[in-house]
Each structure stands twice: as structure tokens, then as C-alpha cells.
């Protein structure tokens, strides 16, 4: 979120990196709330050239969330049906054992998930496992191939990477089996050998799961990462 700057002064004051495509930074203003101005700086055809979470992504939601006070975030979540009331306990689970963050990740509602993570209680919500299958919200995000959301979750609570579901599977087991190469690589780089070699309750590693899912390219990638 930037103050009212001229494009020429953006680099020094906002720590924005130069866009590798056309080298241009484009400024866009959006009016929200009562007179609040949100300033987004974009480059590369609308892709972010700034904060780590936003690099290479559509910046509209990332920058907007950064401008919102907690009470407004809760109000938005209530309006979108993500939570029942602004004063509810966000770690409460529904009949399926899911928290509000599980549901957002499961249904691909990244904006809602990022809102929840940005709240003070975001860490405790992320650390709450599904009471039925023991999956974390990271399992759901990874299983739905949501790379940006997975990164946001790991930045918030790094140790969630090693959580296991009822079958002893990590999120890497799921992505390897499904053949999601980008998110699998990201998770493996973060978790290293410990995560790649982790075995589920049946003694299967993520490499085994990739081969079971006939994703030999993913299995080869993980095997190569182990040999480095």
C-alpha cells in the first residue's frame, strides 16, 4: 500500500523491483470505504513487482487486505458467508471438522483465506487441524494446487509444513500423487530431505505416491532434489 507518489519516486520509497517485462510500473487507484484510497503498483501486465507475497501475482486482493482494519476484515468475511458472525471463534469447526480457513482453502477462496491469515488469530486458525481427517488447511490448499496460498500459510506458520493427516500423509504426499509440479517443488524446497523422505502410515514417501499416481516426472524431480 503506497502513499500518493509520482511514478518516478516509487522505486526508492516502496522497495519495488523493476519489472522484467517492459520495465514499467503502473499505478492504479481504487476507492474503498469512506474516502480511503488504496494505491496498487503493478508491472508486467498487471502482475506485482513488489512485496514477496505479491511477486508474480494479481495484486488487487493483496494490497487491499493490507489497507483494511481487523474489524473491516471480519465484516467482509461475515458478508461473504465465510464466518457466521464477526465475534465468533475462528478456530471453531463445522460438522465436517473444518475451520473457516479449511473451507476457504477447500473451495479455492484465496481472498477469504488471506483475510483470515492476516488476522491476529490467523496463526491459531491455521494450526487447527480438521477434527475428522486431521488435515491442515495447508493440506487443502496444496491439494488444490494453490501455490500462493500455500506460501502465505508457510510464512505464517512454517511448522505446519510437517503436519500429517489421519493417514500419516503430509501435504507433499498429496501434491506428488496429484502431479502438481510447481507446488510440489515449492514444498520440497521448504521441507528438504525430511519432508521428501517422510513416510505415511503405509510406509509410502512422496516419491512413492508420485509413482502410484503415475506422475513419473514429479517422482524424478523429487529424486533429483534428494541427490543434490
mmCIF file of C-alpha atoms in Angstrom:
data_model
loop_
_atom_site.group_PDB
_atom_site.id
_atom_site.type_symbol
_atom_site.label_atom_id
_atom_site.label_comp_id
_atom_site.label_asym_id
_atom_site.label_seq_id
_atom_site.Cartn_x
_atom_site.Cartn_y
_atom_site.Cartn_z
ATOM 1 C CA UNK A 1 0.000 0.000 0.000
ATOM 2 C CA UNK A 2 1.613 3.201 -1.109
ATOM 3 C CA UNK A 3 1.208 6.893 -0.355
ATOM 4 C CA UNK A 4 0.396 9.304 -3.153
ATOM 5 C CA UNK A 5 3.694 9.139 -5.016
ATOM 6 C CA UNK A 6 4.734 10.054 -8.500
ATOM 7 C CA UNK A 7 5.798 7.015 -10.593
ATOM 8 C CA UNK A 8 9.384 8.280 -10.775
ATOM 9 C CA UNK A 9 9.761 8.153 -6.980
ATOM 10 C CA UNK A 10 8.234 4.719 -6.436
ATOM 11 C CA UNK A 11 11.466 2.701 -6.553
ATOM 12 C CA UNK A 12 13.149 4.408 -3.624
ATOM 13 C CA UNK A 13 10.149 4.767 -1.356
ATOM 14 C CA UNK A 14 8.349 1.472 -1.859
ATOM 15 C CA UNK A 15 11.176 -1.019 -2.431
ATOM 16 C CA UNK A 16 9.650 -2.024 -5.763
ATOM 17 C CA UNK A 17 11.759 -4.150 -8.096
ATOM 18 C CA UNK A 18 11.930 -3.379 -11.795
ATOM 19 C CA UNK A 19 9.512 -5.331 -13.939
ATOM 20 C CA UNK A 20 11.449 -7.756 -16.141
ATOM 21 C CA UNK A 21 8.943 -7.498 -18.956
ATOM 22 C CA UNK A 22 8.523 -3.881 -20.011
ATOM 23 C CA UNK A 23 10.356 -2.231 -17.117
ATOM 24 C CA UNK A 24 7.333 -0.065 -16.396
ATOM 25 C CA UNK A 25 5.464 0.464 -13.156
ATOM 26 C CA UNK A 26 1.802 1.327 -13.471
ATOM 27 C CA UNK A 27 -0.238 2.904 -10.699
ATOM 28 C CA UNK A 28 -3.913 2.154 -10.127
ATOM 29 C CA UNK A 29 -6.219 3.777 -7.590
ATOM 30 C CA UNK A 30 -9.276 2.179 -6.053
ATOM 31 C CA UNK A 31 -11.702 3.957 -3.753
ATOM 32 C CA UNK A 32 -12.825 1.823 -0.815
ATOM 33 C CA UNK A 33 -14.781 2.597 2.322
ATOM 34 C CA UNK A 34 -15.239 6.248 3.238
ATOM 35 C CA UNK A 35 -12.596 8.172 1.397
ATOM 36 C CA UNK A 36 -9.884 5.554 1.814
ATOM 37 C CA UNK A 37 -7.522 5.393 -1.151
ATOM 38 C CA UNK A 38 -5.753 2.145 -1.941
ATOM 39 C CA UNK A 39 -2.755 2.503 -4.222
ATOM 40 C CA UNK A 40 -1.520 -0.551 -6.098
ATOM 41 C CA UNK A 41 1.667 -0.541 -8.130
ATOM 42 C CA UNK A 42 1.783 -3.106 -10.887
ATOM 43 C CA UNK A 43 4.011 -4.068 -13.760
ATOM 44 C CA UNK A 44 4.273 -6.894 -16.284
ATOM 45 C CA UNK A 45 0.695 -6.695 -17.500
ATOM 46 C CA UNK A 46 -0.907 -6.301 -14.117
ATOM 47 C CA UNK A 47 1.471 -8.530 -12.169
ATOM 48 C CA UNK A 48 3.046 -7.369 -8.949
ATOM 49 C CA UNK A 49 6.589 -6.109 -8.791
ATOM 50 C CA UNK A 50 6.751 -5.596 -5.068
ATOM 51 C CA UNK A 51 6.216 -7.427 -1.748
ATOM 52 C CA UNK A 52 7.277 -11.065 -1.569
ATOM 53 C CA UNK A 53 3.735 -12.382 -1.201
ATOM 54 C CA UNK A 54 2.623 -10.443 -4.269
ATOM 55 C CA UNK A 55 5.507 -11.096 -6.674
ATOM 56 C CA UNK A 56 4.119 -12.520 -9.904
ATOM 57 C CA UNK A 57 0.528 -12.397 -8.646
ATOM 58 C CA UNK A 58 -2.541 -10.254 -9.185
ATOM 59 C CA UNK A 59 -2.023 -7.548 -6.574
ATOM 60 C CA UNK A 60 -5.598 -6.321 -6.138
ATOM 61 C CA UNK A 61 -6.509 -8.544 -3.186
ATOM 62 C CA UNK A 62 -3.052 -8.489 -1.543
ATOM 63 C CA UNK A 63 -2.844 -4.713 -1.428
ATOM 64 C CA UNK A 64 -6.481 -4.323 -0.460
ATOM 65 C CA UNK A 65 -6.122 -6.631 2.555
ATOM 66 C CA UNK A 66 -3.158 -4.583 3.744
ATOM 67 C CA UNK A 67 -5.318 -1.468 3.990
ATOM 68 C CA UNK A 68 -8.177 -2.995 5.974
ATOM 69 C CA UNK A 69 -8.514 -2.753 9.773
ATOM 70 C CA UNK A 70 -9.341 -6.043 11.592
ATOM 71 C CA UNK A 71 -12.994 -5.157 12.160
ATOM 72 C CA UNK A 72 -13.485 -4.499 8.454
ATOM 73 C CA UNK A 73 -11.843 -7.824 7.558
ATOM 74 C CA UNK A 74 -14.248 -9.636 9.884
ATOM 75 C CA UNK A 75 -17.190 -7.758 8.406
ATOM 76 C CA UNK A 76 -16.179 -8.795 4.899
ATOM 77 C CA UNK A 77 -15.827 -12.424 5.993
ATOM 78 C CA UNK A 78 -19.328 -12.329 7.509
ATOM 79 C CA UNK A 79 -20.772 -10.735 4.366
ATOM 80 C CA UNK A 80 -19.182 -13.422 2.197
ATOM 81 C CA UNK A 81 -20.525 -16.191 4.430
ATOM 82 C CA UNK A 82 -17.048 -17.365 5.443
ATOM 83 C CA UNK A 83 -17.854 -16.968 9.144
ATOM 84 C CA UNK A 84 -21.255 -16.737 10.908
ATOM 85 C CA UNK A 85 -20.574 -13.591 12.958
ATOM 86 C CA UNK A 86 -17.767 -11.100 13.497
ATOM 87 C CA UNK A 87 -17.425 -12.098 17.156
ATOM 88 C CA UNK A 88 -17.198 -15.852 16.514
ATOM 89 C CA UNK A 89 -14.267 -18.072 17.436
ATOM 90 C CA UNK A 90 -12.447 -18.595 14.141
ATOM 91 C CA UNK A 91 -10.974 -21.898 15.327
ATOM 92 C CA UNK A 92 -14.417 -23.463 15.741
ATOM 93 C CA UNK A 93 -15.089 -26.387 13.412
ATOM 94 C CA UNK A 94 -18.225 -27.289 11.474
ATOM 95 C CA UNK A 95 -19.907 -30.691 11.215
ATOM 96 C CA UNK A 96 -17.233 -31.792 8.734
ATOM 97 C CA UNK A 97 -14.449 -30.865 11.134
ATOM 98 C CA UNK A 98 -13.354 -27.807 9.138
ATOM 99 C CA UNK A 99 -12.457 -24.329 10.361
ATOM 100 C CA UNK A 100 -13.299 -21.277 8.261
ATOM 101 C CA UNK A 101 -9.754 -21.430 6.848
ATOM 102 C CA UNK A 102 -10.172 -25.076 5.850
ATOM 103 C CA UNK A 103 -13.366 -24.178 3.991
ATOM 104 C CA UNK A 104 -11.776 -21.232 2.190
ATOM 105 C CA UNK A 105 -8.801 -23.365 1.115
ATOM 106 C CA UNK A 106 -11.020 -26.289 0.138
ATOM 107 C CA UNK A 107 -13.228 -24.170 -2.121
ATOM 108 C CA UNK A 108 -10.402 -22.104 -3.583
ATOM 109 C CA UNK A 109 -11.474 -18.823 -1.963
ATOM 110 C CA UNK A 110 -7.991 -17.336 -1.693
ATOM 111 C CA UNK A 111 -9.165 -13.830 -0.823
ATOM 112 C CA UNK A 112 -11.089 -15.153 2.179
ATOM 113 C CA UNK A 113 -8.176 -17.367 3.216
ATOM 114 C CA UNK A 114 -5.711 -14.462 3.012
ATOM 115 C CA UNK A 115 -8.078 -12.300 5.052
ATOM 116 C CA UNK A 116 -8.240 -14.947 7.782
ATOM 117 C CA UNK A 117 -4.458 -15.403 7.791
ATOM 118 C CA UNK A 118 -3.944 -11.653 8.151
ATOM 119 C CA UNK A 119 -5.953 -11.521 11.382
ATOM 120 C CA UNK A 120 -4.320 -11.711 14.805
ATOM 121 C CA UNK A 121 -5.915 -15.145 15.313
ATOM 122 C CA UNK A 122 -4.727 -16.340 11.895
ATOM 123 C CA UNK A 123 -1.886 -18.419 13.307
ATOM 124 C CA UNK A 124 -4.110 -20.341 15.728
ATOM 125 C CA UNK A 125 -6.692 -20.942 12.986
ATOM 126 C CA UNK A 126 -4.001 -22.267 10.660
ATOM 127 C CA UNK A 127 -2.682 -24.521 13.406
ATOM 128 C CA UNK A 128 -6.106 -26.118 13.954
ATOM 129 C CA UNK A 129 -6.404 -29.490 12.208
ATOM 130 C CA UNK A 130 -9.606 -30.948 10.808
ATOM 131 C CA UNK A 131 -11.195 -32.855 13.681
ATOM 132 C CA UNK A 132 -12.230 -35.739 11.403
ATOM 133 C CA UNK A 133 -9.390 -36.374 8.949
ATOM 134 C CA UNK A 134 -6.640 -34.427 10.785
ATOM 135 C CA UNK A 135 -5.824 -32.431 7.652
ATOM 136 C CA UNK A 136 -4.456 -28.916 7.983
ATOM 137 C CA UNK A 137 -5.700 -26.051 5.843
ATOM 138 C CA UNK A 138 -2.318 -26.360 4.101
ATOM 139 C CA UNK A 139 -3.280 -29.897 3.030
ATOM 140 C CA UNK A 140 -6.384 -28.440 1.375
ATOM 141 C CA UNK A 141 -4.556 -25.538 -0.272
ATOM 142 C CA UNK A 142 -1.776 -27.790 -1.557
ATOM 143 C CA UNK A 143 -4.268 -30.418 -2.693
ATOM 144 C CA UNK A 144 -6.000 -27.720 -4.740
ATOM 145 C CA UNK A 145 -2.722 -26.542 -6.292
ATOM 146 C CA UNK A 146 -2.871 -23.098 -4.654
ATOM 147 C CA UNK A 147 0.796 -22.120 -4.699
ATOM 148 C CA UNK A 148 0.401 -18.540 -3.489
ATOM 149 C CA UNK A 149 -1.891 -19.537 -0.628
ATOM 150 C CA UNK A 150 0.496 -22.300 0.435
ATOM 151 C CA UNK A 151 3.349 -19.787 0.557
ATOM 152 C CA UNK A 152 1.258 -17.408 2.663
ATOM 153 C CA UNK A 153 0.405 -20.202 5.095
ATOM 154 C CA UNK A 154 4.021 -21.304 5.422
ATOM 155 C CA UNK A 155 5.162 -17.728 6.000
ATOM 156 C CA UNK A 156 2.582 -17.502 8.782
ATOM 157 C CA UNK A 157 3.305 -20.876 10.432
ATOM 158 C CA UNK A 158 6.337 -22.708 8.960
ATOM 159 C CA UNK A 159 5.916 -25.825 11.104
ATOM 160 C CA UNK A 160 2.513 -26.566 9.550
ATOM 161 C CA UNK A 161 4.507 -27.978 6.622
ATOM 162 C CA UNK A 162 5.171 -31.153 8.606
ATOM 163 C CA UNK A 163 1.597 -31.754 9.817
ATOM 164 C CA UNK A 164 0.082 -35.132 8.946
ATOM 165 C CA UNK A 165 -3.447 -36.231 8.276
ATOM 166 C CA UNK A 166 -5.138 -39.331 9.681
ATOM 167 C CA UNK A 167 -3.293 -41.487 7.132
ATOM 168 C CA UNK A 168 0.064 -40.027 8.061
ATOM 169 C CA UNK A 169 0.312 -38.019 4.851
ATOM 170 C CA UNK A 170 1.981 -34.634 4.591
ATOM 171 C CA UNK A 171 0.820 -32.049 2.075
ATOM 172 C CA UNK A 172 3.728 -33.172 -0.135
ATOM 173 C CA UNK A 173 2.260 -36.679 -0.357
ATOM 174 C CA UNK A 174 -0.923 -35.154 -1.793
ATOM 175 C CA UNK A 175 0.679 -32.849 -4.341
ATOM 176 C CA UNK A 176 3.123 -35.525 -5.539
ATOM 177 C CA UNK A 177 0.291 -38.019 -6.033
ATOM 178 C CA UNK A 178 -1.756 -35.454 -7.964
ATOM 179 C CA UNK A 179 1.235 -34.382 -10.038
ATOM 180 C CA UNK A 180 1.158 -30.690 -9.143
ATOM 181 C CA UNK A 181 4.742 -29.953 -10.077
ATOM 182 C CA UNK A 182 5.093 -26.277 -9.090
ATOM 183 C CA UNK A 183 3.584 -26.552 -5.625
ATOM 184 C CA UNK A 184 5.379 -29.877 -5.046
ATOM 185 C CA UNK A 185 8.737 -28.263 -5.831
ATOM 186 C CA UNK A 186 7.996 -25.305 -3.560
ATOM 187 C CA UNK A 187 7.014 -27.552 -0.639
ATOM 188 C CA UNK A 188 10.006 -29.851 -1.168
ATOM 189 C CA UNK A 189 12.423 -26.913 -1.243
ATOM 190 C CA UNK A 190 11.000 -25.673 2.037
ATOM 191 C CA UNK A 191 10.898 -29.055 3.739
ATOM 192 C CA UNK A 192 14.050 -30.600 2.315
ATOM 193 C CA UNK A 193 15.044 -34.220 2.795
ATOM 194 C CA UNK A 194 12.978 -34.600 5.973
ATOM 195 C CA UNK A 195 9.750 -33.849 4.115
ATOM 196 C CA UNK A 196 10.590 -35.671 0.877
ATOM 197 C CA UNK A 197 11.503 -38.862 2.719
ATOM 198 C CA UNK A 198 8.633 -38.679 5.234
ATOM 199 C CA UNK A 199 6.508 -41.840 5.080
ATOM 200 C CA UNK A 200 2.775 -42.166 5.618
ATOM 201 C CA UNK A 201 1.098 -44.871 7.713
ATOM 202 C CA UNK A 202 1.585 -47.356 4.850
ATOM 203 C CA UNK A 203 5.303 -46.626 4.563
ATOM 204 C CA UNK A 204 4.998 -44.572 1.375
ATOM 205 C CA UNK A 205 7.077 -41.464 0.708
ATOM 206 C CA UNK A 206 6.072 -38.598 -1.549
ATOM 207 C CA UNK A 207 8.190 -40.151 -4.312
ATOM 208 C CA UNK A 208 6.272 -43.413 -3.896
ATOM 209 C CA UNK A 209 2.974 -41.513 -4.055
ATOM 210 C CA UNK A 210 4.009 -39.775 -7.273
ATOM 211 C CA UNK A 211 4.725 -43.139 -8.875
ATOM 212 C CA UNK A 212 1.478 -44.607 -7.564
ATOM 213 C CA UNK A 213 -0.286 -41.694 -9.250
ATOM 214 C CA UNK A 214 1.667 -42.312 -12.478
ATOM 215 C CA UNK A 215 3.401 -38.933 -12.139
ATOM 216 C CA UNK A 216 6.894 -40.083 -13.036
ATOM 217 C CA UNK A 217 8.087 -36.559 -13.855
ATOM 218 C CA UNK A 218 7.280 -35.448 -10.319
ATOM 219 C CA UNK A 219 8.915 -38.558 -8.841
ATOM 220 C CA UNK A 220 12.066 -37.886 -10.878
ATOM 221 C CA UNK A 221 12.118 -34.236 -9.786
ATOM 222 C CA UNK A 222 11.884 -35.194 -6.104
ATOM 223 C CA UNK A 223 14.535 -37.892 -6.500
ATOM 224 C CA UNK A 224 16.865 -35.367 -8.127
ATOM 225 C CA UNK A 225 16.286 -32.918 -5.267
ATOM 226 C CA UNK A 226 17.369 -35.604 -2.806
ATOM 227 C CA UNK A 227 20.629 -36.148 -4.661
ATOM 228 C CA UNK A 228 21.701 -32.503 -4.506
#
